[in-house]
Coordinates of C-alpha atoms (C1' of nucleotides) in Angstrom, one line a residue:
Chain A
M28 CA 206.4 36.0 72.3
P29 CA 204.2 35.1 69.9
S30 CA 203.1 38.7 70.3
I31 CA 206.4 39.6 69.2
A32 CA 207.0 37.7 66.2
Q33 CA 203.6 40.4 65.3
H34 CA 205.3 43.3 65.8
A35 CA 208.5 42.3 64.0
V36 CA 206.7 42.6 61.2
N37 CA 206.2 46.6 60.8
A38 CA 208.7 47.5 64.0
G39 CA 209.3 50.3 63.0
E40 CA 205.9 51.8 62.4
V41 CA 204.1 50.2 65.7
S42 CA 207.3 50.5 68.2
S43 CA 205.6 52.5 70.3
Y44 CA 202.8 49.8 70.3
P45 CA 204.0 47.9 73.6
T46 CA 204.0 51.1 75.6
L47 CA 200.9 51.6 74.9
T48 CA 198.9 48.9 75.7
D49 CA 201.1 48.7 78.6
L50 CA 199.0 52.1 79.6
L51 CA 195.7 50.7 79.1
A52 CA 196.9 47.6 81.5
R53 CA 197.5 49.0 83.9
S54 CA 194.7 51.8 84.1
R55 CA 192.1 49.0 83.8
D56 CA 191.9 49.5 87.3
A57 CA 191.3 54.2 87.6
R58 CA 189.0 56.5 87.0
L59 CA 187.3 55.4 83.5
D60 CA 187.1 52.0 83.8
A61 CA 183.7 51.6 82.5
L62 CA 183.8 54.2 80.2
C63 CA 185.9 52.8 78.4
R64 CA 185.5 49.3 77.2
P65 CA 181.5 49.9 77.3
H66 CA 179.5 47.1 75.3
V67 CA 182.5 45.2 74.5
L68 CA 181.8 41.5 73.7
G69 CA 184.3 38.9 74.9
T70 CA 186.4 36.6 72.9
Q71 CA 183.9 34.3 74.6
G72 CA 180.6 36.4 74.2
R73 CA 181.4 37.0 70.6
R74 CA 181.8 33.5 69.5
Q75 CA 178.4 32.9 70.7
I76 CA 177.3 35.7 69.0
E77 CA 179.2 35.1 66.0
S78 CA 177.3 31.6 65.6
I79 CA 173.8 33.5 65.3
P80 CA 173.2 33.8 60.9
L81 CA 172.8 37.8 61.3
R82 CA 171.5 40.0 59.1
A83 CA 173.7 43.4 57.7
R84 CA 172.0 46.8 57.4
S85 CA 174.0 50.0 56.2
V86 CA 173.0 53.3 57.4
K87 CA 173.4 56.7 56.2
A88 CA 175.3 59.8 58.4
G89 CA 172.4 61.4 60.4
G90 CA 170.3 58.0 59.9
M91 CA 168.6 56.7 62.5
L92 CA 169.0 53.0 63.7
F93 CA 166.0 53.5 66.6
S94 CA 164.1 55.9 67.5
P95 CA 162.6 56.0 71.4
G96 CA 159.4 53.9 71.7
E97 CA 160.3 51.4 69.1
G98 CA 159.6 48.5 70.6
L99 CA 162.9 45.3 71.5
H100 CA 163.2 44.1 68.2
A101 CA 166.9 43.4 67.7
V102 CA 170.1 44.3 69.5
Y103 CA 172.8 45.4 67.4
L104 CA 176.4 45.0 66.8
V105 CA 178.7 48.0 64.8
R106 CA 181.0 46.5 62.9
A107 CA 182.2 49.7 60.7
G108 CA 181.6 53.5 61.3
M109 CA 180.1 55.1 64.2
F110 CA 176.8 56.4 66.1
K111 CA 175.4 58.4 68.6
T112 CA 173.0 57.5 71.5
Q113 CA 170.9 60.4 72.1
L114 CA 167.9 61.8 74.6
V115 CA 165.9 64.3 73.8
N116 CA 163.1 65.7 75.9
L117 CA 160.0 67.3 75.3
D118 CA 161.3 70.5 75.5
G119 CA 163.4 69.3 72.7
D120 CA 166.7 69.6 74.7
R121 CA 169.6 67.2 73.5
Q122 CA 171.6 65.5 75.3
I123 CA 174.3 62.5 74.1
T124 CA 174.8 59.7 75.9
G125 CA 177.6 58.0 74.1
F126 CA 179.1 57.2 70.7
H127 CA 179.2 53.7 69.6
F128 CA 182.6 52.1 67.9
P129 CA 182.7 48.8 66.1
N130 CA 182.4 46.1 68.2
E131 CA 180.2 47.7 70.5
L132 CA 176.4 46.2 70.6
I133 CA 174.2 49.2 71.0
G134 CA 169.9 48.9 71.7
L135 CA 170.7 47.5 75.1
D136 CA 168.8 50.6 76.6
A137 CA 165.6 48.6 75.1
F138 CA 166.1 45.3 77.6
R139 CA 164.8 48.1 80.5
A140 CA 161.4 48.8 79.6
R141 CA 161.1 46.7 76.8
E142 CA 161.3 49.5 74.2
H143 CA 163.8 51.9 73.6
D144 CA 164.5 55.2 74.9
C145 CA 166.8 57.4 73.1
Y146 CA 167.4 57.8 69.1
A147 CA 170.7 56.4 68.1
T148 CA 172.1 57.8 64.7
A149 CA 174.7 57.0 62.9
V150 CA 177.5 60.2 62.4
V151 CA 179.0 58.9 60.0
A152 CA 177.6 55.7 57.4
S153 CA 177.9 53.0 59.1
R154 CA 177.0 49.7 58.9
V155 CA 175.8 47.1 61.8
Q156 CA 175.4 43.0 61.9
V157 CA 171.0 43.2 63.6
L158 CA 170.8 40.7 66.3
P159 CA 167.2 39.6 66.0
I160 CA 165.8 39.0 69.7
H161 CA 164.1 35.8 69.7
R162 CA 167.4 34.5 68.0
L163 CA 169.4 36.2 71.3
N164 CA 166.7 34.5 73.5
A165 CA 167.3 31.6 72.0
L166 CA 170.5 31.4 72.0
M167 CA 170.5 32.0 75.5
R168 CA 168.9 29.4 76.1
Q169 CA 170.4 27.5 75.2
V170 CA 174.2 28.9 76.6
P171 CA 173.8 30.2 80.8
A172 CA 176.6 32.1 80.0
L173 CA 175.2 34.6 77.4
A174 CA 172.5 35.1 79.2
E175 CA 175.8 36.6 82.3
T176 CA 177.6 38.9 79.5
M177 CA 174.5 40.3 78.7
T178 CA 173.6 40.7 82.6
K179 CA 177.2 41.9 82.6
L180 CA 176.2 44.0 79.7
L181 CA 173.6 45.6 80.2
S182 CA 175.5 46.8 83.8
E183 CA 178.4 48.4 82.6
N184 CA 176.2 50.3 80.1
V185 CA 174.9 51.8 83.7
T186 CA 178.4 52.3 84.3
E187 CA 178.8 54.8 81.7
Y188 CA 176.8 56.5 82.8
E189 CA 177.9 57.1 86.1
Q190 CA 181.7 57.3 84.9
L191 CA 180.3 59.9 82.7
L192 CA 178.1 61.8 85.4
M193 CA 181.9 61.5 87.7
L194 CA 183.3 62.9 84.7
T195 CA 181.1 65.9 84.1
N196 CA 180.4 66.5 87.9
T197 CA 184.0 66.6 88.4
Q198 CA 186.3 67.9 86.0
S199 CA 187.5 71.3 84.0
A200 CA 187.2 71.3 80.3
L201 CA 190.1 70.0 79.9
G202 CA 189.5 66.5 81.8
R203 CA 186.3 66.4 80.0
V204 CA 187.7 66.3 76.8
A205 CA 190.8 64.7 77.8
G206 CA 188.4 62.4 79.1
L207 CA 186.8 61.6 76.3
L208 CA 190.0 61.1 74.2
F209 CA 191.8 58.9 76.6
S210 CA 188.2 56.6 76.8
F211 CA 188.6 56.5 73.1
A212 CA 191.8 55.0 73.0
C213 CA 191.4 52.4 75.7
R214 CA 188.0 51.0 73.1
L215 CA 190.6 51.8 70.5
G216 CA 192.9 49.4 72.1
D217 CA 190.6 46.4 73.5
H218 CA 189.9 46.8 69.6
N219 CA 193.3 45.8 68.7
Q220 CA 193.7 48.4 67.0
P221 CA 195.8 51.5 66.7
A222 CA 195.2 53.5 70.0
D223 CA 197.0 56.8 69.0
V224 CA 195.4 57.7 65.9
L225 CA 192.3 58.9 67.4
Y226 CA 189.6 59.2 64.1
L227 CA 186.0 61.8 65.8
P228 CA 183.9 61.6 63.0
M229 CA 181.4 63.5 65.3
S230 CA 180.6 67.6 65.5
R231 CA 182.2 69.6 68.4
A232 CA 178.8 70.1 68.8
S233 CA 177.7 67.3 69.8
I234 CA 181.0 66.4 71.8
A235 CA 180.5 69.5 73.5
N236 CA 176.3 68.1 74.6
Y237 CA 178.1 65.0 75.6
L238 CA 180.4 66.4 77.9
G239 CA 178.6 69.0 79.1
L240 CA 180.7 72.4 77.0
A241 CA 180.3 74.7 74.6
L242 CA 181.0 73.5 71.3
E243 CA 183.9 77.1 71.2
T244 CA 185.2 75.0 74.3
V245 CA 185.5 72.3 72.9
S246 CA 187.9 73.4 69.8
R247 CA 190.4 75.7 71.9
T248 CA 190.3 72.8 74.1
L249 CA 192.0 70.5 71.9
H250 CA 193.9 73.1 70.2
E251 CA 195.9 73.9 74.6
L252 CA 196.2 69.9 74.1
E253 CA 197.8 70.6 70.7
T254 CA 200.0 73.7 72.4
R255 CA 201.3 71.2 75.2
D256 CA 202.5 68.9 72.7
I257 CA 199.7 66.1 73.8
V258 CA 197.5 65.6 70.5
L259 CA 198.6 66.2 67.5
R260 CA 195.8 67.3 64.8
R261 CA 196.1 65.9 61.0
N262 CA 192.6 67.1 60.3
N263 CA 189.4 68.4 62.1
K264 CA 188.5 64.8 62.6
T265 CA 191.7 63.0 62.9
I266 CA 193.6 63.5 66.6
D267 CA 197.1 61.5 66.7
I268 CA 197.4 61.3 70.6
R269 CA 201.3 61.8 70.9
D270 CA 201.4 61.5 75.4
L271 CA 199.1 59.2 76.5
D272 CA 200.4 59.8 80.1
A273 CA 200.3 63.1 80.3
L274 CA 196.5 63.5 78.4
A275 CA 195.6 60.2 81.9
A276 CA 196.9 62.5 84.2
L277 CA 194.6 65.2 82.5
I278 CA 192.1 63.2 84.6
G279 CA 194.0 62.0 87.7
I280 CA 195.0 58.6 86.3
T281 CA 198.2 57.3 87.7
T282 CA 199.2 55.1 85.0
T283 CA 202.4 54.0 86.2
S284 CA 201.7 51.6 88.4
Chain B
M55 CA 134.7 64.6 95.9
P56 CA 135.6 62.8 98.7
S57 CA 139.2 64.2 98.9
I58 CA 137.4 67.9 99.2
A59 CA 136.0 66.6 102.5
Q60 CA 139.6 66.2 103.3
H61 CA 140.1 69.0 102.5
A62 CA 137.1 70.6 104.2
V63 CA 138.5 69.1 108.0
N64 CA 141.8 72.1 108.3
A65 CA 140.4 73.8 105.4
G66 CA 142.6 77.1 106.0
E67 CA 146.0 74.9 106.1
V68 CA 145.2 73.3 102.8
S69 CA 144.1 75.3 100.9
S70 CA 147.3 75.5 98.4
Y71 CA 147.3 71.9 98.1
P72 CA 145.5 71.4 95.4
T73 CA 147.2 74.2 93.1
L74 CA 150.2 72.2 93.6
T75 CA 148.7 68.6 93.4
D76 CA 147.6 70.4 90.3
L77 CA 150.3 71.8 89.4
L78 CA 152.6 68.2 89.8
A79 CA 150.2 66.4 87.5
R80 CA 150.3 69.0 84.8
S81 CA 154.4 68.8 85.0
R82 CA 154.4 65.1 84.6
D83 CA 155.2 64.7 81.7
A84 CA 158.3 67.2 81.6
R85 CA 161.8 67.6 81.7
L86 CA 162.2 65.7 85.2
D87 CA 159.9 63.5 85.3
A88 CA 162.0 60.5 86.2
L89 CA 163.3 62.4 88.3
C90 CA 160.5 63.4 90.1
R91 CA 159.6 60.0 90.4
P92 CA 161.8 57.2 91.6
H93 CA 161.6 53.9 92.6
V94 CA 157.5 54.7 93.3
L95 CA 155.8 51.8 94.2
G96 CA 152.4 52.0 92.7
T97 CA 149.4 51.1 95.1
Q98 CA 149.0 48.0 93.2
G99 CA 153.1 46.8 93.4
R100 CA 153.1 48.4 97.5
R101 CA 150.2 45.7 98.2
Q102 CA 151.9 43.1 96.5
I103 CA 155.0 44.3 99.0
E104 CA 153.5 44.1 101.7
S105 CA 152.5 41.0 101.5
I106 CA 155.7 40.0 102.1
P107 CA 156.5 39.4 105.8
L108 CA 158.9 42.2 106.6
R109 CA 162.1 42.7 108.6
A110 CA 162.5 46.2 110.5
R111 CA 166.5 47.5 110.5
S112 CA 167.3 50.7 111.9
V113 CA 170.4 52.5 110.4
K114 CA 171.4 55.3 112.2
A115 CA 172.6 58.6 110.8
G116 CA 175.4 58.7 109.3
G117 CA 175.0 54.7 109.3
M118 CA 175.0 52.0 106.0
L119 CA 173.2 49.9 105.0
F120 CA 175.3 48.4 102.0
S121 CA 178.1 48.8 100.2
P122 CA 179.7 47.6 96.7
G123 CA 180.9 44.3 96.1
E124 CA 177.8 43.2 97.8
G125 CA 176.0 40.3 97.0
L126 CA 172.2 40.3 96.3
H127 CA 171.0 39.9 99.6
A128 CA 167.3 42.0 100.3
V129 CA 166.5 44.9 98.7
Y130 CA 165.1 48.0 100.8
L131 CA 162.0 49.9 101.4
V132 CA 162.9 53.3 103.2
R133 CA 160.4 53.5 105.9
A134 CA 161.5 56.9 107.4
G135 CA 164.6 59.4 107.4
M136 CA 166.5 59.7 104.1
F137 CA 169.5 57.8 102.0
K138 CA 171.9 59.3 99.3
T139 CA 174.0 56.3 97.4
Q140 CA 177.6 57.1 96.0
L141 CA 180.0 55.8 93.9
V142 CA 183.6 55.8 95.3
N143 CA 186.6 55.3 92.4
L144 CA 189.7 53.9 93.1
D145 CA 190.4 57.8 93.6
G146 CA 188.5 58.6 96.5
D147 CA 186.3 60.6 94.8
R148 CA 182.9 60.8 95.7
Q149 CA 179.6 60.7 93.6
I150 CA 176.6 60.8 95.5
T151 CA 174.2 59.4 92.6
G152 CA 170.7 60.1 95.0
F153 CA 168.8 60.4 97.6
H154 CA 165.9 58.0 98.2
F155 CA 162.6 59.7 100.6
P156 CA 160.6 56.9 102.3
N157 CA 158.2 54.9 100.3
E158 CA 161.6 54.2 98.4
L159 CA 162.7 50.9 97.4
I160 CA 166.7 51.1 97.1
G161 CA 170.1 48.7 96.1
L162 CA 168.4 47.9 92.8
D163 CA 171.3 48.2 91.9
A164 CA 172.1 44.7 92.8
F165 CA 169.5 43.6 90.5
R166 CA 172.0 44.1 87.2
A167 CA 175.8 43.0 88.6
R168 CA 174.2 41.0 90.7
E169 CA 176.5 42.5 93.4
H170 CA 175.8 46.7 94.5
D171 CA 178.2 49.3 93.1
C172 CA 176.8 51.6 95.4
Y173 CA 176.7 52.9 98.9
A174 CA 174.0 53.2 100.5
T175 CA 174.5 56.2 104.3
A176 CA 171.4 56.6 105.8
V177 CA 171.8 61.1 106.0
V178 CA 169.7 61.4 109.1
A179 CA 168.6 58.2 111.8
S180 CA 166.6 56.1 109.4
R181 CA 164.2 52.4 109.3
V182 CA 164.1 50.8 106.5
Q183 CA 161.8 47.4 105.8
V184 CA 164.2 44.3 104.4
L185 CA 163.2 42.3 101.1
P186 CA 164.7 39.8 101.3
I187 CA 165.3 38.8 97.2
H188 CA 164.5 35.3 97.8
R189 CA 161.3 36.4 98.9
L190 CA 160.9 39.3 96.2
N191 CA 161.8 36.2 93.9
A192 CA 160.0 33.9 95.3
L193 CA 156.7 36.3 95.1
M194 CA 157.6 37.5 91.1
R195 CA 157.0 33.9 90.7
Q196 CA 153.6 34.0 91.1
V197 CA 152.3 37.5 90.8
P198 CA 153.9 38.0 87.4
A199 CA 153.1 42.1 87.4
L200 CA 155.1 42.2 90.3
A201 CA 158.4 41.0 88.4
E202 CA 157.3 44.2 85.8
T203 CA 156.8 46.3 88.3
M204 CA 161.1 45.2 89.1
T205 CA 161.3 45.9 86.0
K206 CA 159.6 49.1 85.3
L207 CA 161.8 50.2 88.6
L208 CA 164.8 49.1 87.3
S209 CA 164.2 51.3 84.7
E210 CA 163.3 54.4 86.3
N211 CA 166.8 54.4 88.0
V212 CA 168.9 53.9 84.6
T213 CA 166.2 57.1 83.6
E214 CA 167.5 58.7 86.9
Y215 CA 170.7 58.8 86.1
E216 CA 170.2 60.6 82.7
Q217 CA 167.9 63.0 84.1
L218 CA 170.3 63.9 86.5
L219 CA 173.0 63.8 83.3
M220 CA 171.0 66.1 81.7
L221 CA 170.4 68.0 84.8
T222 CA 174.2 68.8 85.1
N223 CA 174.9 69.5 81.6
T224 CA 172.9 72.0 80.9
Q225 CA 171.5 73.6 83.5
S226 CA 173.1 76.7 85.7
A227 CA 173.6 76.6 89.5
L228 CA 169.8 77.6 90.2
G229 CA 168.4 75.4 88.0
R230 CA 170.6 72.5 89.3
V231 CA 168.7 74.1 92.9
A232 CA 165.7 74.6 91.3
G233 CA 166.0 71.2 89.8
L234 CA 166.7 69.3 92.9
L235 CA 164.3 71.1 95.4
F236 CA 161.6 70.5 92.7
S237 CA 162.2 67.0 92.2
F238 CA 162.3 65.9 96.4
A239 CA 158.5 68.3 96.2
C240 CA 157.2 66.1 93.3
R241 CA 158.1 62.7 95.1
L242 CA 156.4 64.1 98.3
G243 CA 153.1 64.8 96.7
D244 CA 154.0 61.7 95.0
H245 CA 153.6 60.2 98.4
N246 CA 150.8 62.6 99.7
Q247 CA 152.2 64.4 101.8
P248 CA 152.3 68.2 101.6
A249 CA 155.0 69.5 98.9
D250 CA 155.1 72.2 100.2
V251 CA 157.2 72.0 103.2
L252 CA 160.7 70.5 102.8
Y253 CA 163.2 68.7 104.9
L254 CA 167.0 68.7 103.5
P255 CA 169.1 66.2 105.9
M256 CA 171.8 66.5 103.9
S257 CA 174.7 68.5 103.7
R258 CA 175.2 71.6 101.5
A259 CA 179.0 69.7 100.7
S260 CA 175.9 66.3 99.4
I261 CA 173.5 68.5 97.4
A262 CA 176.8 70.4 95.9
N263 CA 178.5 67.3 94.8
Y264 CA 175.2 65.5 93.7
L265 CA 174.9 68.4 91.3
G266 CA 178.8 69.5 90.9
L267 CA 179.1 73.1 92.1
A268 CA 180.5 73.5 95.3
L269 CA 179.0 73.7 98.6
E270 CA 179.2 77.6 98.5
T271 CA 177.0 77.9 95.5
V272 CA 175.0 75.8 97.3
S273 CA 174.4 78.0 100.0
R274 CA 174.1 81.4 97.9
T275 CA 171.6 80.0 95.7
L276 CA 169.7 79.4 98.4
H277 CA 169.5 82.9 99.4
E278 CA 168.9 83.8 96.3
L279 CA 165.6 81.5 96.2
E280 CA 164.6 83.3 99.3
T281 CA 165.5 86.8 97.3
R282 CA 163.4 86.2 95.3
D283 CA 160.3 84.9 97.3
I284 CA 160.3 81.6 96.0
V285 CA 161.4 79.6 98.7
L286 CA 161.6 80.7 102.3
R287 CA 164.4 79.3 104.8
R288 CA 163.1 77.8 108.1
N289 CA 165.9 76.8 109.0
N290 CA 169.0 75.2 108.3
K291 CA 167.3 72.2 106.7
T292 CA 164.1 73.2 106.2
I293 CA 162.8 74.9 103.5
D294 CA 159.3 76.1 102.6
I295 CA 158.2 76.2 98.5
R296 CA 156.6 79.4 98.3
D297 CA 156.0 79.7 94.4
L298 CA 156.0 76.1 92.5
D299 CA 155.6 77.6 89.3
A300 CA 159.0 80.4 89.5
L301 CA 161.2 77.5 90.7
A302 CA 159.5 74.7 87.1
A303 CA 160.2 78.3 85.6
L304 CA 163.5 78.5 86.4
I305 CA 164.5 74.4 84.8
G306 CA 162.6 75.4 81.9
I307 CA 159.8 73.3 82.6
T308 CA 156.3 74.5 80.7
T309 CA 153.6 73.9 84.5
T310 CA 151.4 75.8 82.8
S311 CA 148.8 73.1 81.1
Chain C
dC122 C1' 179.3 75.9 128.5
dG123 C1' 183.1 75.0 124.8
dC124 C1' 184.4 72.7 120.7
dC125 C1' 183.9 71.4 116.0
dT126 C1' 181.5 70.4 113.0
dT127 C1' 178.3 72.6 109.3
dG128 C1' 176.8 76.5 107.1
dT129 C1' 177.2 81.5 105.8
dT130 C1' 178.6 85.5 103.3
dG131 C1' 182.3 88.0 101.4
dA132 C1' 186.2 88.5 97.9
dT133 C1' 188.5 88.2 93.7
dG134 C1' 189.8 85.9 89.7
dA135 C1' 189.6 81.7 86.8
dC136 C1' 187.3 79.9 83.6
dG137 C1' 184.4 78.6 80.1
dC138 C1' 180.3 80.8 77.7
dT139 C1' 178.8 84.0 74.3
dC140 C1' 178.5 86.9 70.4
dA141 C1' 181.0 87.5 66.7
dA142 C1' 184.7 87.2 62.6
dG143 C1' 187.1 85.3 59.7
dA144 C1' 189.0 80.2 58.0
dT145 C1' 188.0 75.7 56.4
dA146 C1' 185.7 71.8 54.5
dT147 C1' 181.4 69.9 52.2
dG148 C1' 177.9 69.6 49.4
dT149 C1' 175.3 71.7 44.6
dG150 C1' 174.6 73.5 40.6
dG151 C1' 176.0 74.7 36.4
Chain D
dC135 C1' 185.6 70.0 37.4
dC136 C1' 185.4 74.6 39.3
dA137 C1' 182.7 77.9 41.8
dC138 C1' 179.0 79.4 44.5
dA139 C1' 176.7 78.2 49.1
dT140 C1' 176.6 76.2 53.3
dA141 C1' 177.5 74.5 57.1
dT142 C1' 180.8 73.5 60.1
dC143 C1' 184.9 74.9 62.6
dT144 C1' 188.4 78.3 64.7
dT145 C1' 189.6 82.2 66.5
dG146 C1' 189.0 86.5 69.5
dA147 C1' 187.1 90.0 73.1
dG148 C1' 184.7 90.6 76.8
dC149 C1' 181.8 89.2 80.4
dG150 C1' 179.0 86.2 83.2
dT151 C1' 179.5 83.2 86.5
dC152 C1' 180.4 79.8 89.6
dA153 C1' 184.9 78.2 92.4
dT154 C1' 188.4 79.4 95.6
dC155 C1' 190.5 81.5 99.3
dA156 C1' 189.3 83.1 104.3
dA157 C1' 186.6 84.7 108.0
dC158 C1' 182.5 84.4 111.2
dA159 C1' 177.9 83.0 112.8
dA160 C1' 175.6 79.5 113.4
dG161 C1' 174.9 74.2 114.9
dG162 C1' 174.7 70.3 117.1
dC163 C1' 177.2 67.8 120.7
dG164 C1' 180.5 66.4 124.9

DNA sequence: CGCCTTGTTGATGACGCTCAAGATATGTGG
DNA sequence: CCACATATCTTGAGCGTCATCAACAAGGCG
């Protein structure tokens, strides 16, 4: 009921919001569940973390936040911009393992082996807040619920890999790109932002690497989605989602109850 | 030097062992490093675990060891046979995430979220030893080194996902199958077993699912490997590796120095 | 021994990769 | 601010790889 009042503020613009929200809620149990909500702090967890005095840090586009081998000094809460995490093996092959939105935590990988195993790079000029590990540990001792939250976040981190593996192993190019967009939309929605306008600051090559496709295929697939009136490209980096139902259908997610 | 005496026992048969071992050792830093050595207990860790009184458990072919939602009661040390772990989402799609050899630990996934997130199924009649979690916890308090070992194993668990993702996202069918075989060979070698005779008890469909291929493609690829004299098929389930160099080359692993 | 599951092999075509050219965006120095 | 240079993206053409469909062979089990 309170939400109706909110919507009334600019009802003309946001008339589609409820439907979108419904869709996301209804697809919560579906295939891409975890891929859609990685590293999201619940209201409770966020409040806990917000009680820690946080140092801010800016990272310019292409800048590195941490790299493999670095010890577990801190985890980072993305505040603005976007990061990608990527593995690089000794042959120099890269594998992007995730894109990270504002309000998502990165650096959790270091919790496993006491050091980071991937590069975290800013896709665009970005800003993070630094959670020093000793402070986090101290707070976890005080607030057991936070420790649980961290465990859960770590677990979701792995579930992301599982979902990505499933996506790339079972879906066609169309399904993979759709999965990416759907994931982005869900995550924006989770952060109470309009989920029908997606900003894709990363290069096509990055998307392609993430999804296991050629970069031309990503381009063509986005074009195909536009042809089908599922998305609308404003420009290179910005697309509108016009038919989330159809998008979900492409990856086999049943949004209708 | 002692190893020479061992080899002398049946020198004719095992003349190729040293080379194989060398290869594996030299490729230790390479692409599939972690995929090749998952859940391996070091001598030290194994000795620690062997001090726990272990209950044995037999699982017949197709039998289930644990399934998603089950709490963290125990982890399991495979003693004989083979297991596969697989995710199943609500749409019923399966994704096999690993095959597990004797001397490897399974069930670690439950350490993350306090409950299992996958099915562990015996591929053939198998036997495990059960490590009750309360005993493991008790021992970890006594022996800090064991706790470290567990952390490391958990980390390797995730690294497996990363390696598998990289394998399926960057390699062709030939490379993927080669990667699987190479991984199996490495793991046999790690357990001091002849690494040039591979037993593949799982179905082609399972291999295909794991690698993100059609089952027919797996069949054809094995045939192709035989045509190139890289492997020799004794029968459906057993193949000899005749040229590990070539196998490694297929996945871009440089085994020479 | 016969049924049924699993694996192999063949033919065909679609999907997506590669190579190449052109278009658009981004950045830089005058 | 514009012109130029560079990087990124798009679009096209051609082809290779692998999925699909189908038939057959082989292995496993009652």
